[in-house]
């Protein structure tokens, strides 16, 4: 049997990643499990409760579970339990044993066994909360790999405009507009990476995946890797993009371009 579970205020709930609400985790209603307190439910059209989405920071734990067992000394992964029987996919390599005792599947073998004949049942847990929190922390530290401009005024860093305004001033997000000469630094930042060997410039993240614009010149690469085709910000040109897991990209590199004129 497989599943995901989350612990909220000491109570275990069936759970899953909230669809379309990344990075939230959704606690699922279950018979005998009280509704979590202080969380607004997500409702279906008929008013029934579909789940209780909440930020992962509010969870005590979130993990995936599966079970393994042995039958006649051979290993299986449990897929179901009904009354006094257990079903499982064969994990061993004895083909003769499999042909004699199990049913052939599209890939591998499967069997259904009396519960009394099953030995060595073992629960396996894979932590989901730790990696999600680590990813959120990494994305926050890198400002989600978005390109941007910053200026340093009096030792404090501010978001800034990428060019001077008509009065020749640099507009800071939360500190007004100042002449460039008053700034300690003024610069543009962006990230680049490679995915499947191709070069990309990062433009942010989508549900925890890094999004990048392909900067190579090979239409064949874009076609072979099924890059997404979209209209560029200028409304005229086409660009090719990818959304990839961070562990699937290489050479993730920050770049800084100084905007202050030489003094």
C-alpha positions as protocol buffer text, in pm:
chain_id: "A"
residue {
  index: 1
  type: UNK
  ca { x: 0 y: 0 z: 0 }
}
residue {
  index: 2
  type: UNK
  ca { x: 126 y: 342 z: -92 }
}
residue {
  index: 3
  type: UNK
  ca { x: 26 y: 690 z: 9 }
}
residue {
  index: 4
  type: UNK
  ca { x: 123 y: 1030 z: 139 }
}
residue {
  index: 5
  type: UNK
  ca { x: 56 y: 1150 z: 491 }
}
residue {
  index: 6
  type: UNK
  ca { x: 106 y: 1475 z: 679 }
}
residue {
  index: 7
  type: UNK
  ca { x: 110 y: 1546 z: 1051 }
}
residue {
  index: 8
  type: UNK
  ca { x: -60 y: 1866 z: 1167 }
}
residue {
  index: 9
  type: UNK
  ca { x: -72 y: 1945 z: 1539 }
}
residue {
  index: 10
  type: UNK
  ca { x: 4 y: 1583 z: 1616 }
}
residue {
  index: 11
  type: UNK
  ca { x: -276 y: 1438 z: 1399 }
}
residue {
  index: 12
  type: UNK
  ca { x: -194 y: 1224 z: 1094 }
}
residue {
  index: 13
  type: UNK
  ca { x: -391 y: 1302 z: 776 }
}
residue {
  index: 14
  type: UNK
  ca { x: -382 y: 1160 z: 424 }
}
residue {
  index: 15
  type: UNK
  ca { x: -220 y: 1434 z: 217 }
}
residue {
  index: 16
  type: UNK
  ca { x: -91 y: 1542 z: -122 }
}
residue {
  index: 17
  type: UNK
  ca { x: 71 y: 1839 z: -289 }
}
residue {
  index: 18
  type: UNK
  ca { x: -206 y: 2094 z: -348 }
}
residue {
  index: 19
  type: UNK
  ca { x: -278 y: 2095 z: -722 }
}
residue {
  index: 20
  type: UNK
  ca { x: -240 y: 2442 z: -871 }
}
residue {
  index: 21
  type: UNK
  ca { x: -150 y: 2592 z: -531 }
}
residue {
  index: 22
  type: UNK
  ca { x: 225 y: 2531 z: -504 }
}
residue {
  index: 23
  type: UNK
  ca { x: 389 y: 2517 z: -252 }
}
residue {
  index: 24
  type: UNK
  ca { x: 85 y: 2433 z: -39 }
}
residue {
  index: 25
  type: UNK
  ca { x: 16 y: 2083 z: 94 }
}
residue {
  index: 26
  type: UNK
  ca { x: -344 y: 1962 z: 109 }
}
residue {
  index: 27
  type: UNK
  ca { x: -473 y: 1755 z: 400 }
}
residue {
  index: 28
  type: UNK
  ca { x: -744 y: 1517 z: 278 }
}
residue {
  index: 29
  type: UNK
  ca { x: -1062 y: 1426 z: 465 }
}
residue {
  index: 30
  type: UNK
  ca { x: -1069 y: 1070 z: 595 }
}
residue {
  index: 31
  type: UNK
  ca { x: -1317 y: 865 z: 800 }
}
residue {
  index: 32
  type: UNK
  ca { x: -1241 y: 888 z: 1169 }
}
residue {
  index: 33
  type: UNK
  ca { x: -996 y: 1176 z: 1128 }
}
residue {
  index: 34
  type: UNK
  ca { x: -1115 y: 1511 z: 1267 }
}
residue {
  index: 35
  type: UNK
  ca { x: -1105 y: 1816 z: 1042 }
}
residue {
  index: 36
  type: UNK
  ca { x: -794 y: 2025 z: 1111 }
}
residue {
  index: 37
  type: UNK
  ca { x: -862 y: 2337 z: 1314 }
}
residue {
  index: 38
  type: UNK
  ca { x: -791 y: 2683 z: 1179 }
}
residue {
  index: 39
  type: UNK
  ca { x: -765 y: 2584 z: 811 }
}
residue {
  index: 40
  type: UNK
  ca { x: -1019 y: 2695 z: 552 }
}
residue {
  index: 41
  type: UNK
  ca { x: -1145 y: 2397 z: 349 }
}
residue {
  index: 42
  type: UNK
  ca { x: -1138 y: 2376 z: -28 }
}
residue {
  index: 43
  type: UNK
  ca { x: -1495 y: 2301 z: -134 }
}
residue {
  index: 44
  type: UNK
  ca { x: -1647 y: 2123 z: -433 }
}
residue {
  index: 45
  type: UNK
  ca { x: -1936 y: 2273 z: -628 }
}
residue {
  index: 46
  type: UNK
  ca { x: -2181 y: 2075 z: -413 }
}
residue {
  index: 47
  type: UNK
  ca { x: -2028 y: 2210 z: -92 }
}
residue {
  index: 48
  type: UNK
  ca { x: -1843 y: 1894 z: 6 }
}
residue {
  index: 49
  type: UNK
  ca { x: -1489 y: 1926 z: 141 }
}
residue {
  index: 50
  type: UNK
  ca { x: -1213 y: 1834 z: -103 }
}
residue {
  index: 51
  type: UNK
  ca { x: -922 y: 1916 z: 124 }
}
residue {
  index: 52
  type: UNK
  ca { x: -751 y: 2158 z: 357 }
}
residue {
  index: 53
  type: UNK
  ca { x: -458 y: 2340 z: 188 }
}
residue {
  index: 54
  type: UNK
  ca { x: -192 y: 2495 z: 409 }
}
residue {
  index: 55
  type: UNK
  ca { x: 172 y: 2610 z: 387 }
}
residue {
  index: 56
  type: UNK
  ca { x: 430 y: 2336 z: 450 }
}
residue {
  index: 57
  type: UNK
  ca { x: 580 y: 2545 z: 732 }
}
residue {
  index: 58
  type: UNK
  ca { x: 272 y: 2465 z: 942 }
}
residue {
  index: 59
  type: UNK
  ca { x: 323 y: 2088 z: 923 }
}
residue {
  index: 60
  type: UNK
  ca { x: 500 y: 1868 z: 1175 }
}
residue {
  index: 61
  type: UNK
  ca { x: 580 y: 1612 z: 903 }
}
residue {
  index: 62
  type: UNK
  ca { x: 492 y: 1513 z: 545 }
}
residue {
  index: 63
  type: UNK
  ca { x: 608 y: 1184 z: 399 }
}
residue {
  index: 64
  type: UNK
  ca { x: 541 y: 915 z: 141 }
}
residue {
  index: 65
  type: UNK
  ca { x: 489 y: 557 z: 258 }
}
residue {
  index: 66
  type: UNK
  ca { x: 512 y: 216 z: 97 }
}
residue {
  index: 67
  type: UNK
  ca { x: 531 y: -136 z: 240 }
}
residue {
  index: 68
  type: UNK
  ca { x: 736 y: -440 z: 147 }
}
residue {
  index: 69
  type: UNK
  ca { x: 702 y: -803 z: 254 }
}
residue {
  index: 70
  type: UNK
  ca { x: 830 y: -1152 z: 175 }
}
residue {
  index: 71
  type: UNK
  ca { x: 640 y: -1456 z: 53 }
}
residue {
  index: 72
  type: UNK
  ca { x: 821 y: -1789 z: 44 }
}
residue {
  index: 73
  type: UNK
  ca { x: 1143 y: -1596 z: 100 }
}
residue {
  index: 74
  type: UNK
  ca { x: 1101 y: -1366 z: -201 }
}
residue {
  index: 75
  type: UNK
  ca { x: 1056 y: -984 z: -178 }
}
residue {
  index: 76
  type: UNK
  ca { x: 746 y: -791 z: -284 }
}
residue {
  index: 77
  type: UNK
  ca { x: 617 y: -436 z: -272 }
}
residue {
  index: 78
  type: UNK
  ca { x: 267 y: -424 z: -129 }
}
residue {
  index: 79
  type: UNK
  ca { x: 1 y: -279 z: -360 }
}
residue {
  index: 80
  type: UNK
  ca { x: -320 y: -371 z: -178 }
}
residue {
  index: 81
  type: UNK
  ca { x: -470 y: -554 z: 118 }
}
residue {
  index: 82
  type: UNK
  ca { x: -825 y: -689 z: 114 }
}
residue {
  index: 83
  type: UNK
  ca { x: -956 y: -884 z: 412 }
}
residue {
  index: 84
  type: UNK
  ca { x: -710 y: -1171 z: 464 }
}
residue {
  index: 85
  type: UNK
  ca { x: -513 y: -1132 z: 139 }
}
residue {
  index: 86
  type: UNK
  ca { x: -221 y: -913 z: 34 }
}
residue {
  index: 87
  type: UNK
  ca { x: -125 y: -818 z: -323 }
}
residue {
  index: 88
  type: UNK
  ca { x: 223 y: -717 z: -430 }
}
residue {
  index: 89
  type: UNK
  ca { x: 463 y: -657 z: -717 }
}
residue {
  index: 90
  type: UNK
  ca { x: 761 y: -891 z: -730 }
}
residue {
  index: 91
  type: UNK
  ca { x: 1095 y: -727 z: -649 }
}
residue {
  index: 92
  type: UNK
  ca { x: 1315 y: -1034 z: -686 }
}
residue {
  index: 93
  type: UNK
  ca { x: 1512 y: -1172 z: -980 }
}
residue {
  index: 94
  type: UNK
  ca { x: 1419 y: -1543 z: -976 }
}
residue {
  index: 95
  type: UNK
  ca { x: 1240 y: -1579 z: -1310 }
}
residue {
  index: 96
  type: UNK
  ca { x: 1161 y: -1946 z: -1256 }
}
residue {
  index: 97
  type: UNK
  ca { x: 993 y: -1866 z: -922 }
}
residue {
  index: 98
  type: UNK
  ca { x: 798 y: -1585 z: -1088 }
}
residue {
  index: 99
  type: UNK
  ca { x: 676 y: -1803 z: -1376 }
}
residue {
  index: 100
  type: UNK
  ca { x: 561 y: -2078 z: -1138 }
}
residue {
  index: 101
  type: UNK
  ca { x: 380 y: -1869 z: -877 }
}
residue {
  index: 102
  type: UNK
  ca { x: 299 y: -1523 z: -1012 }
}
residue {
  index: 103
  type: UNK
  ca { x: 99 y: -1348 z: -1282 }
}
residue {
  index: 104
  type: UNK
  ca { x: 279 y: -1172 z: -1563 }
}
residue {
  index: 105
  type: UNK
  ca { x: 227 y: -795 z: -1585 }
}
residue {
  index: 106
  type: UNK
  ca { x: 318 y: -552 z: -1862 }
}
residue {
  index: 107
  type: UNK
  ca { x: 637 y: -499 z: -1666 }
}
residue {
  index: 108
  type: UNK
  ca { x: 734 y: -759 z: -1407 }
}
residue {
  index: 109
  type: UNK
  ca { x: 520 y: -999 z: -1202 }
}
residue {
  index: 110
  type: UNK
  ca { x: 244 y: -970 z: -944 }
}
residue {
  index: 111
  type: UNK
  ca { x: 84 y: -1200 z: -689 }
}
residue {
  index: 112
  type: UNK
  ca { x: -200 y: -1221 z: -435 }
}
residue {
  index: 113
  type: UNK
  ca { x: -127 y: -1414 z: -116 }
}
residue {
  index: 114
  type: UNK
  ca { x: -296 y: -1521 z: 209 }
}
residue {
  index: 115
  type: UNK
  ca { x: -202 y: -1276 z: 482 }
}
residue {
  index: 116
  type: UNK
  ca { x: -100 y: -1565 z: 708 }
}
residue {
  index: 117
  type: UNK
  ca { x: 176 y: -1663 z: 462 }
}
residue {
  index: 118
  type: UNK
  ca { x: 332 y: -1316 z: 443 }
}
residue {
  index: 119
  type: UNK
  ca { x: 649 y: -1249 z: 644 }
}
residue {
  index: 120
  type: UNK
  ca { x: 875 y: -953 z: 723 }
}
residue {
  index: 121
  type: UNK
  ca { x: 627 y: -670 z: 659 }
}
residue {
  index: 122
  type: UNK
  ca { x: 816 y: -341 z: 667 }
}
residue {
  index: 123
  type: UNK
  ca { x: 709 y: 21 z: 633 }
}
residue {
  index: 124
  type: UNK
  ca { x: 930 y: 257 z: 433 }
}
residue {
  index: 125
  type: UNK
  ca { x: 900 y: 635 z: 465 }
}
residue {
  index: 126
  type: UNK
  ca { x: 1041 y: 905 z: 236 }
}
residue {
  index: 127
  type: UNK
  ca { x: 1053 y: 1255 z: 379 }
}
residue {
  index: 128
  type: UNK
  ca { x: 872 y: 1514 z: 165 }
}
residue {
  index: 129
  type: UNK
  ca { x: 864 y: 1808 z: 405 }
}
residue {
  index: 130
  type: UNK
  ca { x: 1239 y: 1860 z: 442 }
}
residue {
  index: 131
  type: UNK
  ca { x: 1311 y: 1879 z: 67 }
}
residue {
  index: 132
  type: UNK
  ca { x: 1014 y: 2113 z: 13 }
}
residue {
  index: 133
  type: UNK
  ca { x: 1132 y: 2351 z: 288 }
}
residue {
  index: 134
  type: UNK
  ca { x: 1490 y: 2336 z: 157 }
}
residue {
  index: 135
  type: UNK
  ca { x: 1369 y: 2422 z: -193 }
}
residue {
  index: 136
  type: UNK
  ca { x: 1161 y: 2714 z: -66 }
}
residue {
  index: 137
  type: UNK
  ca { x: 1462 y: 2845 z: 125 }
}
residue {
  index: 138
  type: UNK
  ca { x: 1687 y: 2816 z: -180 }
}
residue {
  index: 139
  type: UNK
  ca { x: 1438 y: 2989 z: -408 }
}
residue {
  index: 140
  type: UNK
  ca { x: 1392 y: 3271 z: -159 }
}
residue {
  index: 141
  type: UNK
  ca { x: 1767 y: 3325 z: -122 }
}
residue {
  index: 142
  type: UNK
  ca { x: 1803 y: 3345 z: -503 }
}
residue {
  index: 143
  type: UNK
  ca { x: 1490 y: 3562 z: -547 }
}
residue {
  index: 144
  type: UNK
  ca { x: 1347 y: 3276 z: -755 }
}
residue {
  index: 145
  type: UNK
  ca { x: 1625 y: 3330 z: -1013 }
}
residue {
  index: 146
  type: UNK
  ca { x: 1444 y: 3634 z: -1152 }
}
residue {
  index: 147
  type: UNK
  ca { x: 1646 y: 3896 z: -1338 }
}
residue {
  index: 148
  type: UNK
  ca { x: 1646 y: 4231 z: -1162 }
}
residue {
  index: 149
  type: UNK
  ca { x: 1818 y: 4558 z: -1087 }
}
residue {
  index: 150
  type: UNK
  ca { x: 1945 y: 4676 z: -749 }
}
residue {
  index: 151
  type: UNK
  ca { x: 2114 y: 4982 z: -608 }
}
residue {
  index: 152
  type: UNK
  ca { x: 2309 y: 5034 z: -286 }
}
residue {
  index: 153
  type: UNK
  ca { x: 2246 y: 5362 z: -104 }
}
residue {
  index: 154
  type: UNK
  ca { x: 2415 y: 5429 z: 229 }
}
residue {
  index: 155
  type: UNK
  ca { x: 2499 y: 5061 z: 268 }
}
residue {
  index: 156
  type: UNK
  ca { x: 2139 y: 4945 z: 212 }
}
residue {
  index: 157
  type: UNK
  ca { x: 2039 y: 4749 z: -99 }
}
residue {
  index: 158
  type: UNK
  ca { x: 1717 y: 4847 z: -278 }
}
residue {
  index: 159
  type: UNK
  ca { x: 1537 y: 4727 z: -588 }
}
residue {
  index: 160
  type: UNK
  ca { x: 1598 y: 4984 z: -858 }
}
residue {
  index: 161
  type: UNK
  ca { x: 1500 y: 5088 z: -1208 }
}
residue {
  index: 162
  type: UNK
  ca { x: 1726 y: 4959 z: -1489 }
}
residue {
  index: 163
  type: UNK
  ca { x: 1776 y: 5310 z: -1633 }
}
residue {
  index: 164
  type: UNK
  ca { x: 1759 y: 5671 z: -1520 }
}
residue {
  index: 165
  type: UNK
  ca { x: 1428 y: 5855 z: -1547 }
}
residue {
  index: 166
  type: UNK
  ca { x: 1378 y: 6171 z: -1760 }
}
residue {
  index: 167
  type: UNK
  ca { x: 1529 y: 6378 z: -1478 }
}
residue {
  index: 168
  type: UNK
  ca { x: 1843 y: 6166 z: -1479 }
}
residue {
  index: 169
  type: UNK
  ca { x: 1759 y: 5999 z: -1146 }
}
residue {
  index: 170
  type: UNK
  ca { x: 1758 y: 5633 z: -1045 }
}
residue {
  index: 171
  type: UNK
  ca { x: 1421 y: 5534 z: -898 }
}
residue {
  index: 172
  type: UNK
  ca { x: 1451 y: 5307 z: -595 }
}
residue {
  index: 173
  type: UNK
  ca { x: 1159 y: 5085 z: -497 }
}
residue {
  index: 174
  type: UNK
  ca { x: 1136 y: 5212 z: -139 }
}
residue {
  index: 175
  type: UNK
  ca { x: 1371 y: 5510 z: -116 }
}
residue {
  index: 176
  type: UNK
  ca { x: 1262 y: 5763 z: -376 }
}
residue {
  index: 177
  type: UNK
  ca { x: 1480 y: 5876 z: -666 }
}
residue {
  index: 178
  type: UNK
  ca { x: 1845 y: 5974 z: -636 }
}
residue {
  index: 179
  type: UNK
  ca { x: 2125 y: 6086 z: -869 }
}
residue {
  index: 180
  type: UNK
  ca { x: 2355 y: 5800 z: -975 }
}
residue {
  index: 181
  type: UNK
  ca { x: 2647 y: 5982 z: -812 }
}
residue {
  index: 182
  type: UNK
  ca { x: 2494 y: 5924 z: -467 }
}
residue {
  index: 183
  type: UNK
  ca { x: 2481 y: 5547 z: -511 }
}
residue {
  index: 184
  type: UNK
  ca { x: 2744 y: 5310 z: -377 }
}
residue {
  index: 185
  type: UNK
  ca { x: 2649 y: 5059 z: -648 }
}
residue {
  index: 186
  type: UNK
  ca { x: 2388 y: 5007 z: -920 }
}
residue {
  index: 187
  type: UNK
  ca { x: 2374 y: 4681 z: -1109 }
}
residue {
  index: 188
  type: UNK
  ca { x: 2167 y: 4427 z: -1299 }
}
residue {
  index: 189
  type: UNK
  ca { x: 2160 y: 4059 z: -1200 }
}
residue {
  index: 190
  type: UNK
  ca { x: 2050 y: 3750 z: -1391 }
}
residue {
  index: 191
  type: UNK
  ca { x: 2110 y: 3374 z: -1388 }
}
residue {
  index: 192
  type: UNK
  ca { x: 2203 y: 3132 z: -1663 }
}
residue {
  index: 193
  type: UNK
  ca { x: 2198 y: 2752 z: -1670 }
}
residue {
  index: 194
  type: UNK
  ca { x: 2222 y: 2454 z: -1900 }
}
residue {
  index: 195
  type: UNK
  ca { x: 1955 y: 2189 z: -1948 }
}
residue {
  index: 196
  type: UNK
  ca { x: 2024 y: 1880 z: -2158 }
}
residue {
  index: 197
  type: UNK
  ca { x: 2335 y: 2061 z: -2278 }
}
residue {
  index: 198
  type: UNK
  ca { x: 2151 y: 2366 z: -2410 }
}
residue {
  index: 199
  type: UNK
  ca { x: 2201 y: 2723 z: -2278 }
}
residue {
  index: 200
  type: UNK
  ca { x: 1920 y: 2913 z: -2104 }
}
residue {
  index: 201
  type: UNK
  ca { x: 1867 y: 3243 z: -1925 }
}
residue {
  index: 202
  type: UNK
  ca { x: 1650 y: 3215 z: -1615 }
}
residue {
  index: 203
  type: UNK
  ca { x: 1336 y: 3429 z: -1593 }
}
residue {
  index: 204
  type: UNK
  ca { x: 1191 y: 3301 z: -1264 }
}
residue {
  index: 205
  type: UNK
  ca { x: 1024 y: 2989 z: -1130 }
}
residue {
  index: 206
  type: UNK
  ca { x: 693 y: 2809 z: -1186 }
}
residue {
  index: 207
  type: UNK
  ca { x: 566 y: 2585 z: -903 }
}
residue {
  index: 208
  type: UNK
  ca { x: 919 y: 2529 z: -777 }
}
residue {
  index: 209
  type: UNK
  ca { x: 1072 y: 2462 z: -1120 }
}
residue {
  index: 210
  type: UNK
  ca { x: 1316 y: 2704 z: -1279 }
}
residue {
  index: 211
  type: UNK
  ca { x: 1196 y: 2864 z: -1603 }
}
residue {
  index: 212
  type: UNK
  ca { x: 1448 y: 2962 z: -1867 }
}
residue {
  index: 213
  type: UNK
  ca { x: 1456 y: 3112 z: -2216 }
}
residue {
  index: 214
  type: UNK
  ca { x: 1664 y: 2918 z: -2467 }
}
residue {
  index: 215
  type: UNK
  ca { x: 1958 y: 3130 z: -2584 }
}
residue {
  index: 216
  type: UNK
  ca { x: 2109 y: 2883 z: -2828 }
}
residue {
  index: 217
  type: UNK
  ca { x: 2063 y: 2902 z: -3202 }
}
residue {
  index: 218
  type: UNK
  ca { x: 1952 y: 2547 z: -3281 }
}
residue {
  index: 219
  type: UNK
  ca { x: 1591 y: 2501 z: -3384 }
}
residue {
  index: 220
  type: UNK
  ca { x: 1666 y: 2129 z: -3386 }
}
residue {
  index: 221
  type: UNK
  ca { x: 1746 y: 2140 z: -3013 }
}
residue {
  index: 222
  type: UNK
  ca { x: 1421 y: 2324 z: -2940 }
}
residue {
  index: 223
  type: UNK
  ca { x: 1222 y: 2074 z: -3145 }
}
residue {
  index: 224
  type: UNK
  ca { x: 1395 y: 1759 z: -3019 }
}
residue {
  index: 225
  type: UNK
  ca { x: 1350 y: 1862 z: -2655 }
}
residue {
  index: 226
  type: UNK
  ca { x: 993 y: 1989 z: -2706 }
}
residue {
  index: 227
  type: UNK
  ca { x: 1059 y: 2336 z: -2567 }
}
residue {
  index: 228
  type: UNK
  ca { x: 754 y: 2552 z: -2510 }
}
residue {
  index: 229
  type: UNK
  ca { x: 697 y: 2815 z: -2776 }
}
residue {
  index: 230
  type: UNK
  ca { x: 569 y: 3151 z: -2656 }
}
residue {
  index: 231
  type: UNK
  ca { x: 556 y: 3514 z: -2762 }
}
residue {
  index: 232
  type: UNK
  ca { x: 843 y: 3728 z: -2635 }
}
residue {
  index: 233
  type: UNK
  ca { x: 769 y: 4035 z: -2418 }
}
residue {
  index: 234
  type: UNK
  ca { x: 806 y: 4262 z: -2723 }
}
residue {
  index: 235
  type: UNK
  ca { x: 492 y: 4101 z: -2864 }
}
residue {
  index: 236
  type: UNK
  ca { x: 658 y: 4031 z: -3198 }
}
residue {
  index: 237
  type: UNK
  ca { x: 923 y: 3765 z: -3167 }
}
residue {
  index: 238
  type: UNK
  ca { x: 894 y: 3402 z: -3058 }
}
residue {
  index: 239
  type: UNK
  ca { x: 1104 y: 3248 z: -2785 }
}
residue {
  index: 240
  type: UNK
  ca { x: 1149 y: 2893 z: -2659 }
}
residue {
  index: 241
  type: UNK
  ca { x: 1133 y: 2814 z: -2289 }
}
residue {
  index: 242
  type: UNK
  ca { x: 1162 y: 2524 z: -2047 }
}
residue {
  index: 243
  type: UNK
  ca { x: 1047 y: 2462 z: -1690 }
}
residue {
  index: 244
  type: UNK
  ca { x: 1285 y: 2220 z: -1520 }
}
residue {
  index: 245
  type: UNK
  ca { x: 1352 y: 2083 z: -1172 }
}
residue {
  index: 246
  type: UNK
  ca { x: 1659 y: 2243 z: -1016 }
}
residue {
  index: 247
  type: UNK
  ca { x: 1835 y: 1908 z: -987 }
}
residue {
  index: 248
  type: UNK
  ca { x: 1793 y: 1861 z: -1364 }
}
residue {
  index: 249
  type: UNK
  ca { x: 1993 y: 2172 z: -1461 }
}
residue {
  index: 250
  type: UNK
  ca { x: 2368 y: 2230 z: -1459 }
}
residue {
  index: 251
  type: UNK
  ca { x: 2600 y: 2530 z: -1457 }
}
residue {
  index: 252
  type: UNK
  ca { x: 2348 y: 2745 z: -1268 }
}
residue {
  index: 253
  type: UNK
  ca { x: 2544 y: 3070 z: -1253 }
}
residue {
  index: 254
  type: UNK
  ca { x: 2467 y: 3424 z: -1127 }
}
residue {
  index: 255
  type: UNK
  ca { x: 2580 y: 3723 z: -1333 }
}
residue {
  index: 256
  type: UNK
  ca { x: 2618 y: 4088 z: -1237 }
}
residue {
  index: 257
  type: UNK
  ca { x: 2645 y: 4385 z: -1473 }
}
residue {
  index: 258
  type: UNK
  ca { x: 2742 y: 4720 z: -1320 }
}
residue {
  index: 259
  type: UNK
  ca { x: 2530 y: 5013 z: -1437 }
}
residue {
  index: 260
  type: UNK
  ca { x: 2712 y: 5302 z: -1267 }
}
residue {
  index: 261
  type: UNK
  ca { x: 2928 y: 5505 z: -1506 }
}
residue {
  index: 262
  type: UNK
  ca { x: 3301 y: 5511 z: -1430 }
}
residue {
  index: 263
  type: UNK
  ca { x: 3401 y: 5770 z: -1171 }
}
